[in-house]
Coordinates of N, CA, C and O in Angstrom, one line a residue:
M83 N -9.1 -33.0 49.6 CA -7.8 -32.4 49.2 C -7.6 -31.2 50.1 O -8.5 -30.5 50.5
D84 N -6.3 -31.0 50.4 CA -5.9 -29.8 51.2 C -5.6 -28.7 50.2 O -4.8 -28.9 49.3
I85 N -6.2 -27.6 50.4 CA -6.1 -26.4 49.5 C -5.7 -25.2 50.3 O -6.2 -25.0 51.4
T86 N -4.7 -24.4 49.8 CA -4.4 -23.1 50.3 C -4.7 -22.1 49.3 O -4.3 -22.2 48.1
I87 N -5.5 -21.1 49.7 CA -5.8 -20.0 48.8 C -4.9 -18.8 49.2 O -4.9 -18.4 50.4
L88 N -4.0 -18.4 48.3 CA -3.1 -17.3 48.6 C -3.6 -16.0 47.9 O -4.0 -16.2 46.7
Y89 N -3.7 -14.9 48.5 CA -4.1 -13.7 47.8 C -3.2 -12.6 47.9 O -2.5 -12.4 48.9
G90 N -3.1 -11.8 46.9 CA -2.3 -10.5 46.8 C -3.3 -9.4 46.5 O -4.0 -9.5 45.5
T91 N -3.4 -8.5 47.4 CA -4.5 -7.4 47.3 C -3.9 -6.0 47.5 O -2.9 -5.9 48.2
E92 N -4.6 -5.1 47.0 CA -4.3 -3.7 47.3 C -5.5 -3.1 48.0 O -5.3 -2.3 49.0
T93 N -6.7 -3.4 47.6 CA -7.9 -2.8 48.2 C -8.8 -3.7 49.0 O -9.8 -3.3 49.6
G94 N -8.4 -5.0 49.0 CA -9.2 -6.0 49.8 C -10.1 -6.9 48.9 O -10.7 -7.8 49.4
N95 N -10.3 -6.6 47.6 CA -11.2 -7.3 46.8 C -10.7 -8.8 46.6 O -11.5 -9.7 46.6
A96 N -9.4 -9.0 46.4 CA -8.8 -10.4 46.3 C -9.0 -11.1 47.6 O -9.3 -12.3 47.6
E97 N -8.9 -10.5 48.7 CA -9.2 -11.1 50.0 C -10.6 -11.6 50.2 O -10.9 -12.7 50.6
M98 N -11.5 -10.7 49.8 CA -13.0 -11.0 49.8 C -13.3 -12.2 48.9 O -14.0 -13.1 49.3
L99 N -12.7 -12.2 47.7 CA -12.9 -13.3 46.8 C -12.3 -14.6 47.4 O -12.9 -15.7 47.3
S100 N -11.2 -14.5 48.0 CA -10.6 -15.7 48.6 C -11.5 -16.3 49.7 O -11.6 -17.5 49.8
E101 N -12.1 -15.4 50.5 CA -12.9 -15.9 51.6 C -14.2 -16.6 51.0 O -14.7 -17.6 51.5
D102 N -14.7 -16.0 49.9 CA -15.9 -16.6 49.2 C -15.5 -18.0 48.7 O -16.3 -18.9 48.8
L103 N -14.3 -18.1 48.0 CA -13.9 -19.4 47.5 C -13.7 -20.4 48.7 O -14.0 -21.6 48.5
Q104 N -13.2 -19.9 49.8 CA -13.0 -20.8 50.9 C -14.3 -21.4 51.3 O -14.5 -22.6 51.5
S105 N -15.3 -20.5 51.5 CA -16.7 -21.0 51.9 C -17.2 -22.0 50.9 O -17.9 -22.9 51.2
H106 N -17.0 -21.7 49.6 CA -17.5 -22.6 48.5 C -16.8 -23.9 48.5 O -17.5 -25.0 48.4
L107 N -15.5 -24.0 48.8 CA -14.8 -25.3 48.7 C -14.8 -26.1 50.0 O -14.5 -27.3 50.0
E108 N -15.0 -25.4 51.1 CA -14.9 -26.1 52.4 C -15.7 -27.3 52.6 O -15.4 -28.2 53.4
G109 N -16.8 -27.4 52.0 CA -17.7 -28.6 52.2 C -17.0 -29.9 51.9 O -17.2 -30.9 52.5
S110 N -16.2 -29.9 50.9 CA -15.5 -31.1 50.5 C -14.0 -31.1 50.6 O -13.3 -32.1 50.2
H111 N -13.4 -30.0 51.1 CA -11.9 -29.9 51.2 C -11.6 -29.2 52.4 O -12.3 -28.4 53.0
E112 N -10.3 -29.4 52.8 CA -9.7 -28.6 53.9 C -9.1 -27.3 53.2 O -8.2 -27.5 52.4
V113 N -9.6 -26.2 53.6 CA -9.2 -25.0 52.9 C -8.6 -23.9 53.9 O -9.3 -23.6 54.8
E114 N -7.4 -23.4 53.6 CA -6.8 -22.3 54.3 C -6.7 -21.1 53.4 O -6.5 -21.3 52.2
V115 N -6.8 -20.0 54.0 CA -6.6 -18.7 53.3 C -5.4 -18.0 53.9 O -5.4 -17.9 55.1
S116 N -4.6 -17.4 53.0 CA -3.4 -16.7 53.6 C -3.1 -15.5 52.6 O -3.1 -15.6 51.4
N117 N -2.8 -14.4 53.3 CA -2.3 -13.2 52.6 C -0.9 -13.5 52.1 O -0.1 -14.0 52.9
L118 N -0.6 -13.2 50.9 CA 0.8 -13.4 50.4 C 1.8 -12.7 51.3 O 3.0 -13.1 51.4
A119 N 1.4 -11.6 51.8 CA 2.3 -10.8 52.7 C 2.8 -11.6 53.9 O 3.8 -11.3 54.5
E120 N 2.0 -12.6 54.3 CA 2.3 -13.4 55.5 C 2.7 -14.8 55.1 O 2.9 -15.6 56.0
F121 N 2.9 -15.1 53.9 CA 3.2 -16.5 53.5 C 4.7 -16.6 53.2 O 5.2 -15.8 52.3
D122 N 5.3 -17.5 53.8 CA 6.8 -17.8 53.6 C 7.0 -18.7 52.3 O 6.4 -19.7 52.3
P123 N 7.7 -18.2 51.4 CA 8.0 -19.0 50.2 C 8.6 -20.4 50.4 O 8.4 -21.3 49.6
D124 N 9.2 -20.5 51.6 CA 9.7 -21.9 52.0 C 8.6 -22.7 52.6 O 8.8 -23.9 52.9
G125 N 7.4 -22.2 52.7 CA 6.3 -22.9 53.3 C 5.4 -23.7 52.3 O 4.4 -24.3 52.8
F126 N 5.7 -23.8 51.1 CA 4.9 -24.5 50.1 C 5.0 -26.0 50.5 O 6.1 -26.5 50.8
D127 N 3.9 -26.7 50.3 CA 3.8 -28.2 50.6 C 3.3 -28.9 49.3 O 2.2 -28.5 48.8
K128 N 4.0 -29.9 48.9 CA 3.7 -30.6 47.6 C 2.3 -31.3 47.8 O 1.7 -31.7 46.8
A129 N 1.9 -31.6 49.0 CA 0.7 -32.3 49.2 C -0.6 -31.4 49.2 O -1.7 -31.9 49.2
R130 N -0.4 -30.1 49.0 CA -1.5 -29.1 49.0 C -1.6 -28.6 47.6 O -0.6 -28.5 46.8
F131 N -2.8 -28.1 47.2 CA -3.1 -27.4 46.0 C -3.2 -26.0 46.3 O -3.9 -25.6 47.3
Y132 N -2.6 -25.1 45.5 CA -2.6 -23.7 45.8 C -3.5 -22.9 44.8 O -3.3 -23.2 43.5
I133 N -4.4 -22.1 45.2 CA -5.1 -21.3 44.4 C -4.7 -19.8 44.7 O -4.8 -19.4 45.9
V134 N -4.2 -19.2 43.7 CA -3.6 -17.8 43.9 C -4.6 -16.8 43.3 O -4.9 -17.0 42.1
I135 N -5.0 -15.8 44.0 CA -5.8 -14.8 43.5 C -5.0 -13.5 43.7 O -4.6 -13.1 44.8
C136 N -4.8 -12.8 42.6 CA -3.9 -11.6 42.6 C -4.5 -10.5 41.8 O -4.9 -10.7 40.6
S137 N -4.5 -9.3 42.4 CA -5.0 -8.2 41.6 C -3.8 -7.5 41.0 O -2.6 -8.0 41.0
T138 N -4.0 -6.3 40.4 CA -3.0 -5.6 39.7 C -3.1 -4.2 40.3 O -4.1 -3.7 40.6
Y139 N -1.9 -3.5 40.4 CA -1.9 -2.2 40.9 C -1.0 -1.3 40.1 O 0.0 -1.7 39.5
G140 N -1.3 0.0 40.1 CA -0.5 1.0 39.4 C -0.3 0.7 38.0 O -1.3 0.5 37.2
D141 N 0.9 0.7 37.5 CA 1.3 0.5 36.1 C 1.5 -1.0 35.9 O 2.4 -1.4 35.2
G142 N 0.6 -1.9 36.4 CA 0.8 -3.3 36.2 C 1.6 -4.0 37.2 O 2.0 -5.2 37.0
E143 N 1.9 -3.4 38.3 CA 2.7 -4.0 39.4 C 1.8 -5.0 40.2 O 0.6 -4.9 40.2
L144 N 2.5 -5.7 41.0 CA 1.9 -6.6 42.0 C 1.3 -5.7 43.0 O 1.8 -4.6 43.4
P145 N 0.2 -6.1 43.6 CA -0.4 -5.3 44.7 C 0.5 -5.3 46.0 O 1.4 -6.2 46.1
A146 N 0.2 -4.4 46.9 CA 1.1 -4.2 48.0 C 1.3 -5.5 48.8 O 2.4 -5.8 49.3
S147 N 0.3 -6.2 49.0 CA 0.4 -7.4 49.9 C 1.2 -8.5 49.2 O 1.7 -9.5 49.9
A148 N 1.4 -8.5 47.9 CA 2.1 -9.5 47.2 C 3.6 -9.2 47.0 O 4.4 -10.0 46.7
Q149 N 3.9 -7.9 47.2 CA 5.3 -7.5 47.0 C 6.3 -8.1 47.9 O 7.4 -8.5 47.5
P150 N 6.1 -8.2 49.2 CA 7.1 -8.9 50.1 C 7.3 -10.3 49.7 O 8.4 -10.8 49.8
F151 N 6.2 -11.0 49.3 CA 6.3 -12.4 48.8 C 7.2 -12.5 47.6 O 8.1 -13.3 47.5
A152 N 7.0 -11.6 46.6 CA 7.8 -11.6 45.4 C 9.3 -11.3 45.7 O 10.2 -11.9 45.2
E153 N 9.5 -10.4 46.6 CA 10.9 -10.0 47.0 C 11.6 -11.2 47.7 O 12.7 -11.5 47.4
A154 N 10.8 -11.9 48.5 CA 11.4 -13.1 49.2 C 11.7 -14.2 48.2 O 12.7 -14.9 48.3
M155 N 10.8 -14.4 47.3 CA 11.0 -15.4 46.2 C 12.2 -15.1 45.4 O 13.0 -16.0 45.2
D156 N 12.4 -13.8 45.0 CA 13.6 -13.4 44.3 C 14.9 -13.6 45.1 O 15.9 -14.1 44.5
A157 N 14.8 -13.4 46.4 CA 16.0 -13.5 47.2 C 16.3 -14.9 47.5 O 17.5 -15.3 47.5
R158 N 15.3 -15.7 47.9 CA 15.6 -17.1 48.3 C 15.6 -18.1 47.2 O 16.2 -19.2 47.4
K159 N 15.0 -17.8 46.1 CA 14.9 -18.8 44.9 C 14.5 -20.2 45.4 O 15.3 -21.1 45.1
P160 N 13.4 -20.4 46.0 CA 13.0 -21.7 46.4 C 12.7 -22.6 45.2 O 12.3 -22.2 44.1
D161 N 12.9 -23.9 45.4 CA 12.7 -24.9 44.4 C 11.2 -25.3 44.6 O 10.8 -26.0 45.6
L162 N 10.3 -25.0 43.7 CA 8.9 -25.3 43.8 C 8.5 -26.4 42.9 O 7.3 -26.6 42.6
A163 N 9.4 -27.3 42.5 CA 9.1 -28.4 41.7 C 8.1 -29.3 42.5 O 8.3 -29.5 43.7
G164 N 7.1 -29.8 41.8 CA 6.1 -30.6 42.5 C 4.9 -29.8 43.1 O 4.0 -30.4 43.6
I165 N 5.0 -28.5 43.1 CA 4.0 -27.6 43.6 C 3.0 -27.3 42.4 O 3.4 -26.9 41.3
H166 N 1.7 -27.5 42.7 CA 0.7 -27.3 41.7 C -0.2 -26.1 42.1 O -0.6 -26.0 43.3
F167 N -0.5 -25.2 41.2 CA -1.3 -24.0 41.5 C -2.2 -23.6 40.4 O -1.9 -24.0 39.2
A168 N -3.2 -22.9 40.7 CA -4.1 -22.2 39.7 C -4.1 -20.8 40.0 O -3.9 -20.4 41.2
I169 N -4.3 -19.9 39.0 CA -4.2 -18.5 39.3 C -5.4 -17.8 38.7 O -5.7 -18.0 37.5
F170 N -5.9 -16.9 39.5 CA -7.1 -16.0 39.1 C -6.6 -14.6 39.2 O -6.2 -14.1 40.3
G171 N -6.8 -13.8 38.1 CA -6.4 -12.4 38.1 C -7.5 -11.5 38.2 O -8.6 -11.8 37.7
M172 N -7.3 -10.4 38.9 CA -8.3 -9.3 39.0 C -7.7 -8.1 38.5 O -6.6 -7.7 38.8
G173 N -8.4 -7.4 37.5 CA -8.0 -6.2 36.9 C -9.1 -5.4 36.3 O -10.3 -5.8 36.5
D174 N -8.7 -4.4 35.6 CA -9.7 -3.5 35.0 C -9.2 -3.2 33.6 O -8.2 -2.6 33.4
S175 N -10.0 -3.6 32.6 CA -9.6 -3.3 31.2 C -9.6 -1.9 30.8 O -9.2 -1.5 29.7
E176 N -10.0 -1.0 31.7 CA -9.9 0.5 31.5 C -8.4 0.8 31.3 O -8.0 1.8 30.7
Y177 N -7.6 0.0 32.0 CA -6.1 0.1 31.9 C -5.6 -0.9 30.9 O -5.0 -1.9 31.3
D178 N -5.8 -0.7 29.7 CA -5.6 -1.7 28.6 C -4.2 -2.3 28.6 O -4.0 -3.5 28.5
E179 N -3.2 -1.4 28.7 CA -1.8 -1.8 28.6 C -1.3 -2.7 29.8 O -0.3 -3.4 29.6
T180 N -2.0 -2.5 30.9 CA -1.5 -3.3 32.1 C -2.6 -4.2 32.7 O -2.4 -4.7 33.8
F181 N -3.6 -4.5 31.9 CA -4.7 -5.3 32.4 C -4.2 -6.6 32.9 O -3.6 -7.4 32.1
N182 N -4.5 -6.9 34.1 CA -4.2 -8.2 34.8 C -2.7 -8.5 34.8 O -2.4 -9.7 34.8
H183 N -1.8 -7.6 34.7 CA -0.4 -7.9 34.8 C 0.1 -8.4 36.1 O 1.1 -9.1 36.2
G184 N -0.6 -8.0 37.2 CA -0.3 -8.5 38.5 C -0.3 -10.1 38.6 O 0.6 -10.7 39.0
S185 N -1.4 -10.6 38.1 CA -1.5 -12.1 38.1 C -0.6 -12.7 37.1 O 0.0 -13.8 37.4
K186 N -0.3 -12.1 36.0 CA 0.6 -12.6 35.0 C 2.0 -12.6 35.7 O 2.8 -13.6 35.5
R187 N 2.4 -11.5 36.4 CA 3.7 -11.5 37.0 C 3.8 -12.6 38.1 O 4.8 -13.2 38.2
M188 N 2.7 -12.8 38.8 CA 2.7 -13.8 39.9 C 2.9 -15.2 39.3 O 3.6 -16.0 39.8
E189 N 2.2 -15.4 38.2 CA 2.3 -16.7 37.5 C 3.7 -17.0 37.0 O 4.3 -18.0 37.2
E190 N 4.3 -16.0 36.4 CA 5.7 -16.1 35.9 C 6.7 -16.3 37.1 O 7.6 -17.1 37.0
L191 N 6.4 -15.7 38.2 CA 7.3 -15.9 39.4 C 7.2 -17.3 39.9 O 8.2 -18.0 40.2
L192 N 6.0 -17.9 40.0 CA 5.9 -19.3 40.5 C 6.4 -20.3 39.5 O 7.1 -21.2 39.9
T193 N 6.1 -20.1 38.2 CA 6.6 -21.1 37.3 C 8.2 -21.0 37.1 O 8.8 -22.0 36.8
A194 N 8.7 -19.8 37.2 CA 10.1 -19.6 37.1 C 10.9 -20.4 38.2 O 12.0 -20.8 38.0
H195 N 10.2 -20.7 39.3 CA 10.8 -21.5 40.4 C 10.4 -22.9 40.4 O 10.6 -23.7 41.3
G196 N 9.7 -23.4 39.3 CA 9.4 -24.8 39.1 C 8.0 -25.2 39.4 O 7.7 -26.4 39.2
A197 N 7.2 -24.3 39.9 CA 5.8 -24.7 40.1 C 5.0 -25.0 38.8 O 5.4 -24.4 37.8
T198 N 4.0 -25.8 38.9 CA 3.2 -26.1 37.7 C 1.8 -25.5 37.8 O 1.1 -25.8 38.8
R199 N 1.4 -24.8 36.8 CA 0.1 -24.2 36.7 C -0.9 -25.3 36.3 O -0.6 -26.0 35.3
V200 N -2.0 -25.3 36.9 CA -3.1 -26.3 36.6 C -4.2 -25.4 35.9 O -4.7 -24.5 36.5
G201 N -4.5 -25.7 34.6 CA -5.6 -25.0 33.9 C -5.0 -23.6 33.5 O -3.9 -23.2 33.8
E202 N -5.9 -22.9 32.8 CA -5.6 -21.6 32.3 C -5.8 -20.5 33.4 O -6.7 -20.7 34.2
R203 N -5.0 -19.5 33.4 CA -5.2 -18.3 34.3 C -6.5 -17.6 33.8 O -6.7 -17.3 32.6
L204 N -7.4 -17.4 34.8 CA -8.6 -16.7 34.5 C -8.5 -15.3 34.9 O -7.9 -15.0 36.0
T205 N -8.9 -14.4 34.1 CA -8.8 -13.0 34.4 C -10.2 -12.3 34.5 O -11.0 -12.5 33.6
H206 N -10.4 -11.7 35.6 CA -11.7 -10.9 35.8 C -11.5 -9.5 35.4 O -10.4 -8.9 35.7
D207 N -12.5 -8.9 34.8 CA -12.4 -7.5 34.4 C -13.4 -6.7 35.2 O -14.7 -6.9 35.1
A208 N -12.9 -5.8 36.0 CA -13.8 -5.0 36.9 C -14.7 -4.1 36.1 O -15.8 -3.7 36.6
S209 N -14.4 -3.8 34.8 CA -15.3 -3.0 34.0 C -16.3 -3.9 33.2 O -17.1 -3.4 32.5
G210 N -16.2 -5.2 33.4 CA -17.2 -6.1 32.8 C -18.5 -6.2 33.6 O -18.6 -5.6 34.6
E211 N -19.3 -7.1 33.1 CA -20.6 -7.3 33.8 C -20.6 -8.4 34.8 O -21.5 -8.4 35.7
D212 N -19.6 -9.3 34.8 CA -19.6 -10.4 35.7 C -19.0 -10.0 37.0 O -18.0 -9.2 37.1
L213 N -19.5 -10.6 38.1 CA -18.9 -10.4 39.4 C -17.8 -11.5 39.5 O -17.9 -12.6 39.0
P214 N -16.7 -11.1 40.2 CA -15.6 -12.1 40.3 C -16.0 -13.5 40.9 O -15.6 -14.5 40.4
E215 N -16.9 -13.5 41.9 CA -17.3 -14.7 42.5 C -18.1 -15.6 41.5 O -18.1 -16.8 41.6
D216 N -18.8 -14.9 40.6 CA -19.6 -15.7 39.6 C -18.7 -16.5 38.7 O -19.0 -17.6 38.2
L217 N -17.5 -15.9 38.4 CA -16.6 -16.6 37.5 C -15.7 -17.6 38.3 O -15.4 -18.7 37.8
A218 N -15.3 -17.2 39.5 CA -14.3 -17.9 40.3 C -14.8 -19.3 40.8 O -14.0 -20.2 40.9
T219 N -16.0 -19.4 41.2 CA -16.5 -20.7 41.8 C -16.4 -21.8 40.8 O -15.9 -22.9 41.1
D220 N -17.0 -21.6 39.6 CA -16.9 -22.7 38.6 C -15.4 -23.0 38.1 O -15.0 -24.1 38.0
W221 N -14.7 -21.9 38.0 CA -13.3 -22.0 37.6 C -12.5 -22.8 38.7 O -11.8 -23.7 38.3
A222 N -12.7 -22.5 39.9 CA -12.0 -23.2 41.0 C -12.5 -24.7 41.1 O -11.6 -25.5 41.3
D223 N -13.7 -25.0 40.9 CA -14.2 -26.3 40.9 C -13.5 -27.1 39.8 O -13.0 -28.3 40.0
Q224 N -13.3 -26.5 38.6 CA -12.6 -27.2 37.5 C -11.2 -27.4 37.8 O -10.6 -28.5 37.5
R225 N -10.5 -26.4 38.4 CA -9.1 -26.5 38.7 C -8.8 -27.6 39.8 O -7.9 -28.3 39.7
V226 N -9.7 -27.6 40.8 CA -9.6 -28.6 41.9 C -9.7 -30.0 41.3 O -9.0 -30.9 41.6
A227 N -10.7 -30.2 40.4 CA -10.9 -31.5 39.8 C -9.7 -31.9 38.9 O -9.3 -33.1 38.9
E228 N -9.1 -31.0 38.3 CA -7.9 -31.3 37.5 C -6.7 -31.6 38.4 O -5.8 -32.4 38.1
A229 N -6.6 -30.9 39.6 CA -5.5 -31.1 40.4 C -5.5 -32.4 41.3 O -4.5 -32.9 41.6
E230 N -6.7 -32.8 41.6 CA -6.8 -34.0 42.5 C -6.0 -35.2 42.0 O -5.2 -35.8 42.7
P231 N -6.1 -35.6 40.7 CA -5.3 -36.8 40.3 C -3.8 -36.5 40.3 O -3.0 -37.4 40.5
L232 N -3.5 -35.2 40.0 CA -2.0 -34.8 40.0 C -1.4 -35.0 41.4 O -0.3 -35.5 41.6
L233 N -2.1 -34.5 42.4 CA -1.6 -34.6 43.8 C -1.7 -36.0 44.3 O -0.8 -36.4 45.0
S234 N -2.7 -36.7 43.9 CA -2.8 -38.1 44.3 C -1.7 -39.0 43.7 O -1.1 -39.8 44.4
A235 N -1.4 -38.7 42.4 CA -0.3 -39.5 41.8 C 1.1 -39.1 42.5 O 1.9 -40.0 42.6
A236 N 1.2 -37.8 42.8 CA 2.5 -37.4 43.5 C 2.6 -38.0 44.8 O 3.7 -38.4 45.2
S237 N 1.5 -38.2 45.6 CA 1.6 -38.8 46.9 C 1.9 -40.3 46.8 O 2.4 -40.9 47.8
D238 N 1.5 -40.9 45.7 CA 1.7 -42.4 45.5 C 3.1 -42.7 45.1 O 3.6 -43.8 45.2
A239 N 3.8 -41.7 44.6 CA 5.2 -41.9 44.0 C 6.2 -42.1 45.1 O 6.0 -41.8 46.2

């Protein structure tokens, strides 16, 4: 399966996790990694599965590298029907009121334009005991397994 990992980051943690997931998934899939700041919302491909990794910044806003993507999505309003994605959020529960709002905002943005989320959004807590890569690899394996029949059925249609 062809997979694109898109990340939105403020400090580089989402980028590092994206690269870890790329290394994990590359043995059995073609995997590309792209910063949301450099990804064109018109560039989505129904034949690919998208894994989005997004942190949260400030008072629950999208991180700096995801903001140009969100602005372009709002301006262009692309039709993302047929696009499948999974989303992994990075945040810190020390900021209780805004914990993982960046990934929530990104999920809302994608689904508002017709994309379909595969599986539940997983949220990592930087104040917790788990490392993000410890949670993300099993989560990504499960999401990819769920997405494979969906993308296969779409390509057969």
